[in-house]
Each structure stands twice: as structure tokens, then as C-alpha cells.
Amino acid sequence: MNPNVLETQAIPLAAIRPILSDDISKNKIDRIMMALRGNDPDRKSIDLTEIRPLLLEDFSEAEITRVMMALKLSQANPN
């Protein structure tokens, strides 16, 4: 097993809104969800490695880092 290879960590799109709701405004979460869905409204999940590039155009680095930390922590602590 190569420790330098990134393991895919898909997260259901439906799980993102509740994860972010404690720390981020509803309006900002709506914008994040629109950016993540892109041109595929039927998309069910997204890999964590795909999120940062999709948010770069519309959000600051600090906001993106905040989103990423919340999502990664939720993966590490599912309860």
C-alpha cells in the first residue's frame, strides 16, 4: 500500500448541508451546494478531493478550508 496515494473519500451530497449547518449560513450553504452540483443536478455524491477546485472561483481560501475541515471531521467522526 502506497501512503502517498490519496484514498477516495466520497461523501453523499445530501449529507453536506447538515454537516455545514452548524457553522455556515444557509445562504452560503446554498451557494456551496450549487457549486458542487455544477451541471449535474442528479449527482448523488462527491469525492472530497473534488470539492476545493469547485469552490475556488466563488469562495475565499479561508471559507473553503472551513468547509473542508468540517467535511473531513465528519468523515473521521461519523457520530
mmCIF file of N, CA and C in Angstrom:
data_model
loop_
_atom_site.group_PDB
_atom_site.id
_atom_site.type_symbol
_atom_site.label_atom_id
_atom_site.label_comp_id
_atom_site.label_asym_id
_atom_site.label_seq_id
_atom_site.Cartn_x
_atom_site.Cartn_y
_atom_site.Cartn_z
ATOM 1 N N MET A 1 0.850 -1.183 0.000
ATOM 2 C CA MET A 1 0.000 0.000 0.000
ATOM 3 C C MET A 1 0.887 1.234 0.000
ATOM 4 N N ASN A 2 0.634 2.143 -0.911
ATOM 5 C CA ASN A 2 1.436 3.360 -1.042
ATOM 6 C C ASN A 2 0.806 4.484 -0.222
ATOM 7 N N PRO A 3 1.508 4.978 0.820
ATOM 8 C CA PRO A 3 0.926 6.032 1.663
ATOM 9 C C PRO A 3 0.794 7.375 0.957
ATOM 10 N N ASN A 4 1.425 7.532 -0.200
ATOM 11 C CA ASN A 4 1.349 8.794 -0.935
ATOM 12 C C ASN A 4 0.147 8.872 -1.859
ATOM 13 N N VAL A 5 -0.535 7.774 -2.058
ATOM 14 C CA VAL A 5 -1.715 7.743 -2.914
ATOM 15 C C VAL A 5 -2.917 8.214 -2.095
ATOM 16 N N LEU A 6 -3.645 9.187 -2.650
ATOM 17 C CA LEU A 6 -4.834 9.678 -1.962
ATOM 18 C C LEU A 6 -5.956 8.659 -2.071
ATOM 19 N N GLU A 7 -6.531 8.318 -0.958
ATOM 20 C CA GLU A 7 -7.667 7.420 -0.928
ATOM 21 C C GLU A 7 -8.923 8.227 -1.233
ATOM 22 N N THR A 8 -9.779 7.690 -2.081
ATOM 23 C CA THR A 8 -11.007 8.417 -2.380
ATOM 24 C C THR A 8 -11.914 8.392 -1.160
ATOM 25 N N GLN A 9 -12.545 9.515 -0.913
ATOM 26 C CA GLN A 9 -13.452 9.641 0.222
ATOM 27 C C GLN A 9 -14.720 10.320 -0.271
ATOM 28 N N ALA A 10 -15.604 9.529 -0.837
ATOM 29 C CA ALA A 10 -16.852 10.078 -1.347
ATOM 30 C C ALA A 10 -17.787 10.390 -0.192
ATOM 31 N N ILE A 11 -18.485 11.487 -0.355
ATOM 32 C CA ILE A 11 -19.464 11.908 0.639
ATOM 33 C C ILE A 11 -20.774 12.182 -0.103
ATOM 34 N N PRO A 12 -21.884 11.693 0.424
ATOM 35 C CA PRO A 12 -23.169 11.971 -0.227
ATOM 36 C C PRO A 12 -23.464 13.471 -0.193
ATOM 37 N N LEU A 13 -23.914 14.009 -1.292
ATOM 38 C CA LEU A 13 -24.246 15.432 -1.330
ATOM 39 C C LEU A 13 -25.334 15.768 -0.317
ATOM 40 N N ALA A 14 -26.255 14.855 -0.089
ATOM 41 C CA ALA A 14 -27.334 15.099 0.873
ATOM 42 C C ALA A 14 -26.804 15.237 2.301
ATOM 43 N N ALA A 15 -25.618 14.726 2.575
ATOM 44 C CA ALA A 15 -25.047 14.804 3.922
ATOM 45 C C ALA A 15 -24.311 16.119 4.165
ATOM 46 N N ILE A 16 -23.973 16.846 3.119
ATOM 47 C CA ILE A 16 -23.155 18.053 3.265
ATOM 48 C C ILE A 16 -23.905 19.172 3.983
ATOM 49 N N ARG A 17 -25.134 19.438 3.599
ATOM 50 C CA ARG A 17 -25.901 20.532 4.206
ATOM 51 C C ARG A 17 -26.005 20.387 5.730
ATOM 52 N N PRO A 18 -26.401 19.223 6.267
ATOM 53 C CA PRO A 18 -26.470 19.101 7.723
ATOM 54 C C PRO A 18 -25.107 19.254 8.416
ATOM 55 N N ILE A 19 -24.058 18.790 7.771
ATOM 56 C CA ILE A 19 -22.720 18.905 8.351
ATOM 57 C C ILE A 19 -22.320 20.364 8.481
ATOM 58 N N LEU A 20 -22.609 21.158 7.457
ATOM 59 C CA LEU A 20 -22.187 22.554 7.442
ATOM 60 C C LEU A 20 -23.130 23.482 8.196
ATOM 61 N N SER A 21 -24.335 23.033 8.492
ATOM 62 C CA SER A 21 -25.361 23.924 9.038
ATOM 63 C C SER A 21 -25.011 24.536 10.399
ATOM 64 N N ASP A 22 -24.161 23.908 11.172
ATOM 65 C CA ASP A 22 -23.790 24.464 12.476
ATOM 66 C C ASP A 22 -22.847 25.657 12.359
ATOM 67 N N ASP A 23 -22.074 25.713 11.287
ATOM 68 C CA ASP A 23 -21.013 26.714 11.180
ATOM 69 C C ASP A 23 -21.167 27.726 10.052
ATOM 70 N N ILE A 24 -22.034 27.445 9.098
ATOM 71 C CA ILE A 24 -22.103 28.272 7.894
ATOM 72 C C ILE A 24 -23.547 28.675 7.631
ATOM 73 N N SER A 25 -23.743 29.892 7.139
ATOM 74 C CA SER A 25 -25.094 30.397 6.901
ATOM 75 C C SER A 25 -25.806 29.603 5.809
ATOM 76 N N LYS A 26 -27.133 29.610 5.876
ATOM 77 C CA LYS A 26 -27.949 28.897 4.886
ATOM 78 C C LYS A 26 -27.666 29.406 3.477
ATOM 79 N N ASN A 27 -27.541 30.721 3.320
ATOM 80 C CA ASN A 27 -27.277 31.296 2.007
ATOM 81 C C ASN A 27 -25.947 30.785 1.439
ATOM 82 N N LYS A 28 -24.921 30.747 2.276
ATOM 83 C CA LYS A 28 -23.615 30.281 1.821
ATOM 84 C C LYS A 28 -23.646 28.786 1.508
ATOM 85 N N ILE A 29 -24.380 28.018 2.318
ATOM 86 C CA ILE A 29 -24.511 26.581 2.041
ATOM 87 C C ILE A 29 -25.218 26.368 0.712
ATOM 88 N N ASP A 30 -26.251 27.155 0.424
ATOM 89 C CA ASP A 30 -26.942 27.057 -0.871
ATOM 90 C C ASP A 30 -25.968 27.301 -2.018
ATOM 91 N N ARG A 31 -25.112 28.308 -1.879
ATOM 92 C CA ARG A 31 -24.108 28.610 -2.917
ATOM 93 C C ARG A 31 -23.104 27.472 -3.060
ATOM 94 N N ILE A 32 -22.692 26.896 -1.941
ATOM 95 C CA ILE A 32 -21.756 25.772 -1.966
ATOM 96 C C ILE A 32 -22.394 24.584 -2.687
ATOM 97 N N MET A 33 -23.627 24.286 -2.353
ATOM 98 C CA MET A 33 -24.315 23.145 -2.967
ATOM 99 C C MET A 33 -24.481 23.344 -4.473
ATOM 100 N N MET A 34 -24.795 24.559 -4.894
ATOM 101 C CA MET A 34 -24.915 24.836 -6.325
ATOM 102 C C MET A 34 -23.576 24.623 -7.019
ATOM 103 N N ALA A 35 -22.497 25.059 -6.401
ATOM 104 C CA ALA A 35 -21.169 24.885 -6.993
ATOM 105 C C ALA A 35 -20.795 23.408 -7.071
ATOM 106 N N LEU A 36 -21.135 22.647 -6.065
ATOM 107 C CA LEU A 36 -20.783 21.228 -6.051
ATOM 108 C C LEU A 36 -21.607 20.413 -7.041
ATOM 109 N N ARG A 37 -22.856 20.767 -7.201
ATOM 110 C CA ARG A 37 -23.700 20.041 -8.156
ATOM 111 C C ARG A 37 -23.337 20.382 -9.602
ATOM 112 N N GLY A 38 -22.893 21.607 -9.828
ATOM 113 C CA GLY A 38 -22.482 22.010 -11.168
ATOM 114 C C GLY A 38 -23.546 21.765 -12.198
ATOM 115 N N ASN A 39 -23.163 21.107 -13.267
ATOM 116 C CA ASN A 39 -24.087 20.836 -14.368
ATOM 117 C C ASN A 39 -24.805 19.501 -14.223
ATOM 118 N N ASP A 40 -24.662 18.858 -13.075
ATOM 119 C CA ASP A 40 -25.276 17.554 -12.865
ATOM 120 C C ASP A 40 -26.182 17.581 -11.635
ATOM 121 N N PRO A 41 -27.434 18.036 -11.796
ATOM 122 C CA PRO A 41 -28.339 18.127 -10.639
ATOM 123 C C PRO A 41 -28.691 16.766 -10.029
ATOM 124 N N ASP A 42 -28.442 15.677 -10.759
ATOM 125 C CA ASP A 42 -28.760 14.340 -10.262
ATOM 126 C C ASP A 42 -27.585 13.680 -9.534
ATOM 127 N N ARG A 43 -26.499 14.405 -9.408
ATOM 128 C CA ARG A 43 -25.306 13.863 -8.752
ATOM 129 C C ARG A 43 -25.639 13.494 -7.308
ATOM 130 N N LYS A 44 -25.231 12.311 -6.876
ATOM 131 C CA LYS A 44 -25.563 11.807 -5.541
ATOM 132 C C LYS A 44 -24.418 11.959 -4.537
ATOM 133 N N SER A 45 -23.162 11.926 -5.010
ATOM 134 C CA SER A 45 -22.030 12.024 -4.083
ATOM 135 C C SER A 45 -20.873 12.745 -4.769
ATOM 136 N N ILE A 46 -19.899 13.132 -3.950
ATOM 137 C CA ILE A 46 -18.730 13.827 -4.461
ATOM 138 C C ILE A 46 -17.535 13.389 -3.625
ATOM 139 N N ASP A 47 -16.404 13.266 -4.284
ATOM 140 C CA ASP A 47 -15.180 12.924 -3.573
ATOM 141 C C ASP A 47 -14.618 14.183 -2.923
ATOM 142 N N LEU A 48 -14.091 14.044 -1.731
ATOM 143 C CA LEU A 48 -13.545 15.204 -1.018
ATOM 144 C C LEU A 48 -12.468 15.922 -1.833
ATOM 145 N N THR A 49 -11.714 15.171 -2.644
ATOM 146 C CA THR A 49 -10.654 15.806 -3.439
ATOM 147 C C THR A 49 -11.208 16.690 -4.552
ATOM 148 N N GLU A 50 -12.465 16.539 -4.901
ATOM 149 C CA GLU A 50 -13.089 17.339 -5.957
ATOM 150 C C GLU A 50 -13.637 18.670 -5.450
ATOM 151 N N ILE A 51 -13.833 18.800 -4.164
ATOM 152 C CA ILE A 51 -14.556 19.949 -3.615
ATOM 153 C C ILE A 51 -13.776 21.252 -3.728
ATOM 154 N N ARG A 52 -12.533 21.266 -3.275
ATOM 155 C CA ARG A 52 -11.743 22.509 -3.275
ATOM 156 C C ARG A 52 -11.690 23.158 -4.659
ATOM 157 N N PRO A 53 -11.349 22.428 -5.723
ATOM 158 C CA PRO A 53 -11.301 23.072 -7.047
ATOM 159 C C PRO A 53 -12.640 23.656 -7.497
ATOM 160 N N LEU A 54 -13.745 23.014 -7.107
ATOM 161 C CA LEU A 54 -15.062 23.512 -7.498
ATOM 162 C C LEU A 54 -15.441 24.800 -6.773
ATOM 163 N N LEU A 55 -14.904 25.008 -5.582
ATOM 164 C CA LEU A 55 -15.258 26.180 -4.788
ATOM 165 C C LEU A 55 -14.301 27.354 -4.981
ATOM 166 N N LEU A 56 -13.145 27.128 -5.597
ATOM 167 C CA LEU A 56 -12.118 28.168 -5.715
ATOM 168 C C LEU A 56 -12.588 29.454 -6.380
ATOM 169 N N GLU A 57 -13.449 29.348 -7.348
ATOM 170 C CA GLU A 57 -13.870 30.534 -8.097
ATOM 171 C C GLU A 57 -14.774 31.464 -7.280
ATOM 172 N N ASP A 58 -15.579 30.896 -6.398
ATOM 173 C CA ASP A 58 -16.597 31.677 -5.703
ATOM 174 C C ASP A 58 -16.349 31.933 -4.221
ATOM 175 N N PHE A 59 -15.363 31.266 -3.635
ATOM 176 C CA PHE A 59 -15.164 31.375 -2.196
ATOM 177 C C PHE A 59 -13.703 31.655 -1.874
ATOM 178 N N SER A 60 -13.498 32.295 -0.727
ATOM 179 C CA SER A 60 -12.125 32.586 -0.290
ATOM 180 C C SER A 60 -11.460 31.297 0.198
ATOM 181 N N GLU A 61 -10.150 31.334 0.269
ATOM 182 C CA GLU A 61 -9.395 30.181 0.753
ATOM 183 C C GLU A 61 -9.807 29.831 2.187
ATOM 184 N N ALA A 62 -10.053 30.845 3.010
ATOM 185 C CA ALA A 62 -10.462 30.605 4.395
ATOM 186 C C ALA A 62 -11.819 29.898 4.460
ATOM 187 N N GLU A 63 -12.762 30.318 3.619
ATOM 188 C CA GLU A 63 -14.085 29.679 3.603
ATOM 189 C C GLU A 63 -13.985 28.230 3.118
ATOM 190 N N ILE A 64 -13.176 28.010 2.110
ATOM 191 C CA ILE A 64 -13.011 26.656 1.574
ATOM 192 C C ILE A 64 -12.367 25.758 2.623
ATOM 193 N N THR A 65 -11.356 26.275 3.305
ATOM 194 C CA THR A 65 -10.689 25.496 4.346
ATOM 195 C C THR A 65 -11.672 25.136 5.455
ATOM 196 N N ARG A 66 -12.524 26.058 5.804
ATOM 197 C CA ARG A 66 -13.552 25.817 6.832
ATOM 198 C C ARG A 66 -14.499 24.699 6.401
ATOM 199 N N VAL A 67 -14.936 24.734 5.147
ATOM 200 C CA VAL A 67 -15.813 23.694 4.608
ATOM 201 C C VAL A 67 -15.097 22.346 4.617
ATOM 202 N N MET A 68 -13.868 22.328 4.127
ATOM 203 C CA MET A 68 -13.112 21.086 4.044
ATOM 204 C C MET A 68 -12.870 20.481 5.424
ATOM 205 N N MET A 69 -12.540 21.314 6.387
ATOM 206 C CA MET A 69 -12.299 20.810 7.741
ATOM 207 C C MET A 69 -13.569 20.190 8.321
ATOM 208 N N ALA A 70 -14.695 20.842 8.126
ATOM 209 C CA ALA A 70 -15.962 20.313 8.640
ATOM 210 C C ALA A 70 -16.281 18.966 7.992
ATOM 211 N N LEU A 71 -16.085 18.868 6.684
ATOM 212 C CA LEU A 71 -16.398 17.623 5.984
ATOM 213 C C LEU A 71 -15.435 16.517 6.379
ATOM 214 N N LYS A 72 -14.157 16.827 6.491
ATOM 215 C CA LYS A 72 -13.174 15.809 6.881
ATOM 216 C C LYS A 72 -13.404 15.336 8.311
ATOM 217 N N LEU A 73 -13.733 16.268 9.197
ATOM 218 C CA LEU A 73 -14.016 15.872 10.580
ATOM 219 C C LEU A 73 -15.250 14.981 10.669
ATOM 220 N N SER A 74 -16.225 15.259 9.834
ATOM 221 C CA SER A 74 -17.438 14.437 9.845
ATOM 222 C C SER A 74 -17.136 13.019 9.367
ATOM 223 N N GLN A 75 -16.174 12.895 8.449
ATOM 224 C CA GLN A 75 -15.766 11.566 7.965
ATOM 225 C C GLN A 75 -15.001 10.818 9.050
ATOM 226 N N ALA A 76 -14.182 11.551 9.809
ATOM 227 C CA ALA A 76 -13.378 10.928 10.860
ATOM 228 C C ALA A 76 -14.222 10.574 12.076
ATOM 229 N N ASN A 77 -15.258 11.381 12.329
ATOM 230 C CA ASN A 77 -16.141 11.192 13.495
ATOM 231 C C ASN A 77 -17.588 11.086 13.028
ATOM 232 N N PRO A 78 -17.997 9.940 12.523
ATOM 233 C CA PRO A 78 -19.335 9.827 11.954
ATOM 234 C C PRO A 78 -20.477 10.015 12.951
ATOM 235 N N ASN A 79 -20.228 9.987 14.225
ATOM 236 C CA ASN A 79 -21.319 10.158 15.202
ATOM 237 C C ASN A 79 -21.448 11.551 15.618
#
